[in-house]
XYZ file of C-alpha atoms in Angstrom:
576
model
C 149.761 122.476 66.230
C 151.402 121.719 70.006
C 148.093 120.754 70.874
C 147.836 118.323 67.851
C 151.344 117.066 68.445
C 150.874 116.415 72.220
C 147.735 114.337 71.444
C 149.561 112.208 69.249
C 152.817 111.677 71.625
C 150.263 110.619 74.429
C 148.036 107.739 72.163
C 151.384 106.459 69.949
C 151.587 104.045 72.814
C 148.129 102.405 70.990
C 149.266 102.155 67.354
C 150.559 98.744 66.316
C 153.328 100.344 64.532
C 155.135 101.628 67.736
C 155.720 97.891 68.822
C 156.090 96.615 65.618
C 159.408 98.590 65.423
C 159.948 97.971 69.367
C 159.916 94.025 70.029
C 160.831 94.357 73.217
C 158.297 96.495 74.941
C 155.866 94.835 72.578
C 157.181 91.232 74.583
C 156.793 93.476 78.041
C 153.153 94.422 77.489
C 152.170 90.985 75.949
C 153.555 89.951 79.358
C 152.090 92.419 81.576
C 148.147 91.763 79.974
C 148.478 87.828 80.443
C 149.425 87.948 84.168
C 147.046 90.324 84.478
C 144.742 88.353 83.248
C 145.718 85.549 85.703
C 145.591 87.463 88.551
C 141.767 88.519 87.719
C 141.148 84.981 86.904
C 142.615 83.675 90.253
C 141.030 86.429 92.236
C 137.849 85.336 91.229
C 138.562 81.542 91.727
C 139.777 82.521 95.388
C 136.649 84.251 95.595
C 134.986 81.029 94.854
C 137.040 78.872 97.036
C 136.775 81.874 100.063
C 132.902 81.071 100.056
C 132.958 77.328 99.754
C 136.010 77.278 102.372
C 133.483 79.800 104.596
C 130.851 77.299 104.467
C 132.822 74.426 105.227
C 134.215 76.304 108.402
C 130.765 77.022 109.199
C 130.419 73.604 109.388
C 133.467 72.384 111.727
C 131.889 75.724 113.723
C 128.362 74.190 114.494
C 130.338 70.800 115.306
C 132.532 72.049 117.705
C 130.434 73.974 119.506
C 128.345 70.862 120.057
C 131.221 68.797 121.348
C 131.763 71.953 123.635
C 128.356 71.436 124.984
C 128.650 67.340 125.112
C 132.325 68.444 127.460
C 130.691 70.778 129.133
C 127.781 68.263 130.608
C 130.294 65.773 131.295
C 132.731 68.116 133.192
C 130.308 67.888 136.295
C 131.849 69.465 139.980
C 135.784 70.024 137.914
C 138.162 72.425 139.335
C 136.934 76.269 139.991
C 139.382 76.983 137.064
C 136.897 74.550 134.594
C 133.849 75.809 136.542
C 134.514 79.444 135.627
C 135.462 78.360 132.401
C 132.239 76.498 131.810
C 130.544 79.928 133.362
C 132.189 81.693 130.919
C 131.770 79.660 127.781
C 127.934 79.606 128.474
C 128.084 83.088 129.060
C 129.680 84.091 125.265
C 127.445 81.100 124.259
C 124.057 82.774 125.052
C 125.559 86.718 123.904
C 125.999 84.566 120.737
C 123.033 83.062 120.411
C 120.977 86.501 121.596
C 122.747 88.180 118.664
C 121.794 85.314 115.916
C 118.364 85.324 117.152
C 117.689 88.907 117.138
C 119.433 89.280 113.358
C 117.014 86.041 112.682
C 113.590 87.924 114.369
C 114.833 90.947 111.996
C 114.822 89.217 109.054
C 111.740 87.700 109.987
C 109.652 90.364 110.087
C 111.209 92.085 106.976
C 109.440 88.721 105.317
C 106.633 88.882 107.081
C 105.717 92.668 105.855
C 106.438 91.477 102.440
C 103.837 88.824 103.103
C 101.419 91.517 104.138
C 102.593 94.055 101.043
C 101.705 91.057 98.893
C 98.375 89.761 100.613
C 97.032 93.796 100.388
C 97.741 94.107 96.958
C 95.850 90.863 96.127
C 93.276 91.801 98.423
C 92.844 95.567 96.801
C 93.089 94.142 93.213
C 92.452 90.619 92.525
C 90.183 90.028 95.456
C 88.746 85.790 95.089
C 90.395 85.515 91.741
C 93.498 83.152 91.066
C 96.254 85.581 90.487
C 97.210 89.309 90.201
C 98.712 90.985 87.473
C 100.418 93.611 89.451
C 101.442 96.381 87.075
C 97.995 96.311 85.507
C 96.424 95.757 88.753
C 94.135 93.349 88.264
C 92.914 90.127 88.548
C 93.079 86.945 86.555
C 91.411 83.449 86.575
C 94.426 81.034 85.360
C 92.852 78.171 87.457
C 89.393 78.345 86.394
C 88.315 81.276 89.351
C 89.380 78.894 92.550
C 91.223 81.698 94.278
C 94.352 79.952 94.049
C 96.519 82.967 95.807
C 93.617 83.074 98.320
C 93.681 79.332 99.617
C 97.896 78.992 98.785
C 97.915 81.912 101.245
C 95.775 80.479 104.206
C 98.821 78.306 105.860
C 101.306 80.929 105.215
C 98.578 83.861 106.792
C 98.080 81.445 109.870
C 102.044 80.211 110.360
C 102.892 84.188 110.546
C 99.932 85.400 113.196
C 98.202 87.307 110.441
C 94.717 86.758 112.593
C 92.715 89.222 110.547
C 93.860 88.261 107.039
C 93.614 84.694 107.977
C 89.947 85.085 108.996
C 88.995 87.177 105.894
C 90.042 84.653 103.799
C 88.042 81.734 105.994
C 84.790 84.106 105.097
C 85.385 84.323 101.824
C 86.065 80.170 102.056
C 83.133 79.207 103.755
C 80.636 81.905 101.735
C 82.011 82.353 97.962
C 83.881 79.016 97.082
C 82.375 77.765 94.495
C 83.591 74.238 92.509
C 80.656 73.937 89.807
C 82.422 75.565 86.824
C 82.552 74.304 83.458
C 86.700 74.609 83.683
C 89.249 71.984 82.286
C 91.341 71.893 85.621
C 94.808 70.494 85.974
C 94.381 67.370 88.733
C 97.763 68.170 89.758
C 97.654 71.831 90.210
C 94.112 71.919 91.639
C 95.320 69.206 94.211
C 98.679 70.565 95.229
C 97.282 74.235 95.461
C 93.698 73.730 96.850
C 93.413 70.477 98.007
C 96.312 70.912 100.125
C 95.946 74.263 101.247
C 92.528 73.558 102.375
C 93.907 70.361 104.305
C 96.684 72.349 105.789
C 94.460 75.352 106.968
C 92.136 72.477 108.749
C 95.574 70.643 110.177
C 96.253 74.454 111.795
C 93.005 75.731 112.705
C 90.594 72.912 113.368
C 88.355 74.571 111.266
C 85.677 71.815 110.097
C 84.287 74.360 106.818
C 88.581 73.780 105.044
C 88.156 69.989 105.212
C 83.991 70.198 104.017
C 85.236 72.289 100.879
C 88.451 70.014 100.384
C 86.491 66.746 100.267
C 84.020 69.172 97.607
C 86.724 69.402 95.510
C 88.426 66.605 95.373
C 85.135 64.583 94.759
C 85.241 66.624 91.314
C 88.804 65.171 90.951
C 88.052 61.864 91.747
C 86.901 60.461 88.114
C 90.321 61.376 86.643
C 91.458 58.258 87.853
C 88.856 55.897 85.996
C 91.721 54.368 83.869
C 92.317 51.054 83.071
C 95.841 50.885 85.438
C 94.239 53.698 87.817
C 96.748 56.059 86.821
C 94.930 59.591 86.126
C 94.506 61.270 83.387
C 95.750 64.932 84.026
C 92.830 67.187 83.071
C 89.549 66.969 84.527
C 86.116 69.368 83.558
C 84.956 70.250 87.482
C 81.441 70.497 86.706
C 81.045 67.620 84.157
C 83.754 65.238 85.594
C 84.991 64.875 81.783
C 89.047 63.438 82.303
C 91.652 63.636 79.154
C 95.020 64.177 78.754
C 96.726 67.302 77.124
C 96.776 67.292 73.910
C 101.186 68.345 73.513
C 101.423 64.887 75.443
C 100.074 62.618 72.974
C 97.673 61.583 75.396
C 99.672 60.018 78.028
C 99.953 61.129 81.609
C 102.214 63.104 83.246
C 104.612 61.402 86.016
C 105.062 64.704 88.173
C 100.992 64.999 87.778
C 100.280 61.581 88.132
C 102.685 60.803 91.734
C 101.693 63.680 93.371
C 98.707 63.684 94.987
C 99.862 60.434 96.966
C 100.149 62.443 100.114
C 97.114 64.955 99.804
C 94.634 62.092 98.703
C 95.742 59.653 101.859
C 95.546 63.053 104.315
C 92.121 63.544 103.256
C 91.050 59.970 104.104
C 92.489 59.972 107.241
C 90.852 63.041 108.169
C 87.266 62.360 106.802
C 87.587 58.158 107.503
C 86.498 57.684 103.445
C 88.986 55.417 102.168
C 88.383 56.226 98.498
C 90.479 58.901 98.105
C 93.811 56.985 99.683
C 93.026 53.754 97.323
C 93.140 56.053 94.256
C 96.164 57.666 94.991
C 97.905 54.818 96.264
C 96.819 52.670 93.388
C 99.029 54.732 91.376
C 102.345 53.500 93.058
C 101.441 49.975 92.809
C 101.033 50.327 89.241
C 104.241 51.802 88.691
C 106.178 49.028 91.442
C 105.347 46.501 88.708
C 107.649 48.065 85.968
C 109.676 49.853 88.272
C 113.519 50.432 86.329
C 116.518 49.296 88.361
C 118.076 52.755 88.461
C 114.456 53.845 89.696
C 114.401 56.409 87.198
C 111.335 56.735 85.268
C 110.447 58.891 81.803
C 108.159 61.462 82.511
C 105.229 60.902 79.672
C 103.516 57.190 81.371
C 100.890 55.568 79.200
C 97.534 55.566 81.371
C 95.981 52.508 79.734
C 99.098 50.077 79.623
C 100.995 51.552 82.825
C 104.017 51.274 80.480
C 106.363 54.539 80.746
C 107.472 55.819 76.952
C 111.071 55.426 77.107
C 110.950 57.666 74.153
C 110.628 60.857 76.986
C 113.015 62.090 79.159
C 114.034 61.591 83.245
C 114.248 64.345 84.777
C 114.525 66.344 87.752
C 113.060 69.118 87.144
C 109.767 70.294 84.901
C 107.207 67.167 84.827
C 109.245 64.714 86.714
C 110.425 66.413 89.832
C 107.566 65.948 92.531
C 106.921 62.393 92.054
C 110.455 61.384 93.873
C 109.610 63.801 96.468
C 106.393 62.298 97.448
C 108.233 58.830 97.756
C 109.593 60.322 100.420
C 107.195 62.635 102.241
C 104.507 60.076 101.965
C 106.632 57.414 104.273
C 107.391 60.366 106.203
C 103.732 61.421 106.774
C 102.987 57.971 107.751
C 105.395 57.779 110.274
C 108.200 55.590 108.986
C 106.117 52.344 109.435
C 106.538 49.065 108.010
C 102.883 49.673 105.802
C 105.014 52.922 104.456
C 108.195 51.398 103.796
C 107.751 50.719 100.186
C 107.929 54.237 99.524
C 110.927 54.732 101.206
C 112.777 51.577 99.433
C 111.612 53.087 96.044
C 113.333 56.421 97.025
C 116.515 54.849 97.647
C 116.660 53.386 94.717
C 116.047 56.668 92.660
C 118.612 58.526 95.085
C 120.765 55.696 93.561
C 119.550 56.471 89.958
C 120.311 59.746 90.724
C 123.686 60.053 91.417
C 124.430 58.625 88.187
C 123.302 61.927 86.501
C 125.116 63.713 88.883
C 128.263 65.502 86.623
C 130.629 68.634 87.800
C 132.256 71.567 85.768
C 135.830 71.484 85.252
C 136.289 75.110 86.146
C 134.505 75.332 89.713
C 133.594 71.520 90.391
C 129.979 72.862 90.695
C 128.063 69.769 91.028
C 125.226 69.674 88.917
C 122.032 66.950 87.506
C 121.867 66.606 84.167
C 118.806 65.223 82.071
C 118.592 61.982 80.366
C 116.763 60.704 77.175
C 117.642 57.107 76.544
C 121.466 56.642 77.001
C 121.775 60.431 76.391
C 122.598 62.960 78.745
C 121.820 66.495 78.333
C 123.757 68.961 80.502
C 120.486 71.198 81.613
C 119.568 71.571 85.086
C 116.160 73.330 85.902
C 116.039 75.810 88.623
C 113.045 73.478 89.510
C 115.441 70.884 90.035
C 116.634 72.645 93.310
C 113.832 70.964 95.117
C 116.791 68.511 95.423
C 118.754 69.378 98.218
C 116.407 69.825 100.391
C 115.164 66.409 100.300
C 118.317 65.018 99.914
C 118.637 66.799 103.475
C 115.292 65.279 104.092
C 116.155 61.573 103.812
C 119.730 61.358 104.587
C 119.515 61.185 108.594
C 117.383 57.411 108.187
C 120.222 56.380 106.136
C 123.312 54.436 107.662
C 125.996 56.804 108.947
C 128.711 56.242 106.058
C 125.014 56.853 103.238
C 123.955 59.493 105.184
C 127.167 61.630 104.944
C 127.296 60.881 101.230
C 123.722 62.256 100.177
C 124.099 65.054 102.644
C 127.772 66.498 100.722
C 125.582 65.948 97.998
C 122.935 68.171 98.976
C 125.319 70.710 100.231
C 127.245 70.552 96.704
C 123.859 70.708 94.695
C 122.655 74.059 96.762
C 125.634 75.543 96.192
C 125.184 75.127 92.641
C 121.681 76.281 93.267
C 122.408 79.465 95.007
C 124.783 80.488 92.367
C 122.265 79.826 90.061
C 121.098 83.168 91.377
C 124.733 85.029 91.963
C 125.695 84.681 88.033
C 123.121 87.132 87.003
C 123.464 90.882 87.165
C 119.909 90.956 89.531
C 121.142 88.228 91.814
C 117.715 86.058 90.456
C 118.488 82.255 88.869
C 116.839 82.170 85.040
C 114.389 79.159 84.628
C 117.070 76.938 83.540
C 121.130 76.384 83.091
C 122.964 74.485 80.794
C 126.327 73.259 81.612
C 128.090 72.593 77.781
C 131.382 71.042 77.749
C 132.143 70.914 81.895
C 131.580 75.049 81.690
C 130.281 76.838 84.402
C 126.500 77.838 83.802
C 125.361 79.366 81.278
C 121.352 80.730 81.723
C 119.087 79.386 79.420
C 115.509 79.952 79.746
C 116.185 84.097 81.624
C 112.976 84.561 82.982
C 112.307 84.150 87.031
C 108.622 83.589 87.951
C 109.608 84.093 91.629
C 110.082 80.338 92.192
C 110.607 78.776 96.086
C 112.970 75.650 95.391
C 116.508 77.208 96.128
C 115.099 79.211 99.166
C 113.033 75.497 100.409
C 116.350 73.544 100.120
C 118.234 76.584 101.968
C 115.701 76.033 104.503
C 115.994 72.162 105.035
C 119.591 72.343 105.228
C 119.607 74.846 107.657
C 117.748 72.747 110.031
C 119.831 69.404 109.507
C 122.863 71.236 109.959
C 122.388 74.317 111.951
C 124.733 76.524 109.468
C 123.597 79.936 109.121
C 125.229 80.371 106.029
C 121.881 79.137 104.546
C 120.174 81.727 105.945
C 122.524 84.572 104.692
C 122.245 83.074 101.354
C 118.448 82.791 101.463
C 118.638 86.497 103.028
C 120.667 87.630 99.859
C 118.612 85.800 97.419
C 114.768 88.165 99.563
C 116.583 91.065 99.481
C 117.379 90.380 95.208
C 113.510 89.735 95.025
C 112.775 93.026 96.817
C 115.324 94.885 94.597
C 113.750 93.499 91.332
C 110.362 92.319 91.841
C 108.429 94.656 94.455
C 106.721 97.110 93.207
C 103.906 99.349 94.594
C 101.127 97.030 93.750
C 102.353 93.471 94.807
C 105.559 91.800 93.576
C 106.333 90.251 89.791
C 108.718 87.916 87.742
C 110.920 88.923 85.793
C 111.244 88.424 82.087
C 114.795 88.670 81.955
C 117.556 88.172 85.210
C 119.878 89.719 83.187
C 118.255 92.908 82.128
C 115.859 93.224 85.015
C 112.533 93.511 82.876
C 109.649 92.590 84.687
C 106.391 90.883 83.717
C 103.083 91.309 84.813
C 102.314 87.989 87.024
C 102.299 87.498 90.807
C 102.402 83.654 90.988
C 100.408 82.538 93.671
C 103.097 80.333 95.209
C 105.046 83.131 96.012
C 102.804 83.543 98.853
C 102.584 80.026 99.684
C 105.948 78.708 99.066
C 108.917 81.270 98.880
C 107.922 83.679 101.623
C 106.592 80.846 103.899
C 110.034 79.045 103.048
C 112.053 82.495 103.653
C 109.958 82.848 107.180
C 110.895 79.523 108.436
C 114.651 79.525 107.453
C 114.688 82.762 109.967
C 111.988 80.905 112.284
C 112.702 78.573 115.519
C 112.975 74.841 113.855
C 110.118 74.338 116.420
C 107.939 76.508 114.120
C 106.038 74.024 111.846
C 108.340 71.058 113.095
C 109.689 67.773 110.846
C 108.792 65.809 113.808
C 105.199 66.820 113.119
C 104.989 68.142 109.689
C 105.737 66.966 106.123
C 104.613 69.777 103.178
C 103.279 69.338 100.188
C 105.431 70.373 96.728
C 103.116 73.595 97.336
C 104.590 74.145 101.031
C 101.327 73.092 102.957
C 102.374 71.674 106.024
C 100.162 68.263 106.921
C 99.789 66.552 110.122
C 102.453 63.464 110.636
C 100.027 60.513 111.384
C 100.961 57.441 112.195
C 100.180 54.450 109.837
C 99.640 50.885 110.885
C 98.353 47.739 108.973
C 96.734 50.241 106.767
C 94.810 51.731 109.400
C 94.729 55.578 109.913
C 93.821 57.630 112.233
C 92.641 61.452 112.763
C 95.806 63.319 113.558
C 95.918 64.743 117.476
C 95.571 68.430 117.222
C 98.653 70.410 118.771
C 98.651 74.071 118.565
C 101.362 75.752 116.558
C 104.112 77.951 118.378
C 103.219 80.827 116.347
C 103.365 84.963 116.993
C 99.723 85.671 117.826
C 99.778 81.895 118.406
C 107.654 71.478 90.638
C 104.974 73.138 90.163
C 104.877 74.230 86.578
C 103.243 77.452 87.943
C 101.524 79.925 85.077
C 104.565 80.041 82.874
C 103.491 82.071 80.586
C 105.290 85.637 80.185
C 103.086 88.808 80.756
């Protein structure tokens, strides 16, 4: 009975009758529970303002420490006092940078070895087939047997000093490659993933037998663009040269599949002198100049008989539209900023301008954020995809003028922040395929699975090297050591089905290899390391030679060595 009693003296406090008869402790708890709810609320908003206000510091950091170096080369013979001060500064300067670098060269190398834990395990089980199913550990063909993680792996092998991998995969290149299958091939995927990778290994290694089996292959390509305006159709059989459309699209062509090629297709006619291949691709933007939208925003389903974009489909940033703006750029960077490229460039700009009119920001956090837009409607989605963004926003701001420039590159900074906590909200620290934004909220995940996409960790990387904060890294640093809590596993590295729960699939997409590790290696990599001065990637990360255009005249890039060690992509989607 005492022990009965004593039970109910110490849980009366949780019947509604106590308070009902006591109004005033009822008003004191009521009290108590909404400031602490307040406090929570504005711990976590400081939290959110603590890392913004970080990165900003970071910034004024990096500046200041540049006008300390612009002072210190102007102080010239000063006073002893300013000469030991100068001494001095250096001094803390260098233990400074020693200690960055040597945190970087760690981090480096942790990459690196996942590089190697995911090359072996392709290697043991999927050997010359596209991808590998790690938890079944085997191979699969979901590009029509082109060894698709072999050849998105040959930059990435070369860029870290793997010498012996690299040169495995060359034999298996030059003596099991074969094109002649009776396969329905995406002219998009086949050209971002094998095209370029082949064109990229040649760019690094001189090796004549990448650019022999890249012309093979995109000679079996070549047919898809037999259309009435020149724009491709999007499917192609490589043994029978049969083009078509997919069937979901109602027959037309893809925008994302149809502008990018652009700087793949003019690579490979510089490099083999065959023009064909350039006109093609080229032919493509000229059809779309003579329609193009004032906002420079175009649906993403394009009619490849009329040239006529169904306004019917949606703009986008992200699944089927994405790539196409970044090509406008990268393909007046690859020819050098010249007056025959500048079309490209003007095009961009006026997209960047479309662009910031789908820019919107939640009322809770002010995280900025693209929506999607079908006809005058906007939808409040943002693809992870989409975070491709940044990076070129980073990309193309310096050529703007200073007061532009500023503007797209807060914009960038704003848009990766959104990106990276695309990735914090979930209880694996991995961003879901998509986010939708309803009512000015704070994201919500949408789509939950992550098929170990590289666009937050390529934008962390471009930002990095405009503005030298190493915030980036740590956030790309957080983001490989979430993928190495969730997605290694003993026989290669998988997606995950669900960010929230942690469930894994069964897929290891073969631009991990070529895009998110090689991304993750250069953000912790000397900016000399695969340089902007002398590279532009792909959308697939393949790093092609800069060459300098003139009066539509091209010539063979000059072959530098890389400073090396020993020297968006729809990907497979579907759910294992």
């Amino acid at each position: 009975m005492a022990r009965r009693g004593s039970s109910s003296g110490r849980w009366r406090h949780l019947r509604p009758g106590y308070y009902m008869k006591r109004p005033v402790r009822f008003a004191a708890v009521l009290t108590a529970f909404v400031l602490t709810t307040f406090v929570v609320w504005d711990r976590r908003s400081l939290l959110r303002d603590h890392e913004a206000e970080v990165s900003r510091l970071y910034d004024e950091l990096n500046e200041l420490q540049h006008q300390l170096r612009e002072v210190g080369g102007h102080l010239g013979d000063g006073t002893e006092i300013l000469s030991g001060t100068k001494k001095e500064m250096a001094k803390n300067n260098n233990v400074w940078k020693a200690e960055i670098d040597l945190v970087n060269s760690q981090r480096r190398e942790k990459v690196k070895e996942a590089m190697l834990h995911a090359w072996n395990s392709y290697v043991k089980y999927a050997w010359g087939q596209d991808e590998l199913q790690p938890q079944s550990m085997n191979g699969v063909n979901s590009f029509g047997g082109l060894g698709a993680t072999l050849v998105d792996s040959l930059d990435t092998l070369y860029i870290m000093g793997l010498e012996d991998e690299f040169q495995r995969a060359r034999e298996w290149i030059a003596t099991s490659f074969d094109f002649n299958k009776d396969y329905e091939a995406s002219v998009f995927e086949t050209t971002i993933r094998v095209v370029g990778g082949l064109l990229s290994a040649y760019d690094l290694s001189g090796d004549k037998i990448f650019l022999e089996k890249a012309r093979d292959i995109a000679d079996r390509l070549l047919p898809a663009w037999d259309t009435p305006t020149g724009i491709p159709y999007n499917r192609i059989n490589l043994a029978h040269g049969h083009a078509h459309n997919f069937g979901w699209t109602g027959g037309q062509s893809i925008l994302a599949d149809s502008g990018t090629e652009q700087l793949e297709f003019i690579a490979l006619s510089q490099r083999t002198g065959d023009p064909r291949y350039q006109q093609k691709a080229e032919k493509v933007i000229t059809q779309l100049q003579k329609t193009y939208p004032s906002d420079g925003l175009l649906p993403i389903y394009i009619n490849p008989h009329s040239g006529v974009a169904a306004s019917y489909s949606s703009i986008t940033f992200g699944a089927m539209g994405d790539s196409y703006y970044e090509y406008l750029l990268k393909v007046w960077i690859q020819g050098n900023k010249t007056g025959t490229v500048k079309h490209y460039r003007e095009m961009w700009e006026i997209s960047m301008e479309g662009l910031l009119s789908l820019i919107r920001k939640t009322t809770q956090s002010s995280l900025s954020y693209i929506c999607e837009k079908t006809g005058d409607s906007l939808s409040n989605k943002m693809d992870e995809l989409a975070c491709f963004v940044p990076g070129m926003l980073a990309l193309g701001s310096s050529d703007y003028d200073p007061e532009k420039a500023e503007k797209f590159l807060s914009l960038a900074k704003e848009l990766a922040w959104t990106c990276y906590n695309f990735y914090q909200s979930t209880p694996t620290k991995l961003a879901g395929e998509n986010y939708y934004f309803n009512g000015g909220e704070d994201m919500n995940v949408g789509t939950s699975w992550n098929i170990l996409r590289p666009e937050t960790v390529e934008s962390l990387m471009y930002l990095w090297r405009f503005t030298g904060n190493k915030t980036y890294q740590d956030w790309g640093w957080n983001i490989f050591q979430a993928f190495e809590k969730n997605c290694r596993i003993n026989s290669g590295y998988v997606g995950l089905r669900d960010v929230k729960t942690g469930e894994k699939d069964n897929m290891m997409q073969s631009f991990f290899l070529a895009e998110t590790l090689k991304y993750l290696y250069l953000l912790f990599s000397p900016p000399s390391l695969i340089s902007f001065d002398e590279w532009v990637f792909n959308t697939e990360a393949h790093p092609l030679r800069i060459v300098t255009r003139k009066d539509g005249q091209d010539t063979e890039p000059t072959r530098i060595s890389v400073s090396k060690p020993l020297g968006r992509k729809q990907g497979n989607e579907e759910q294992n």
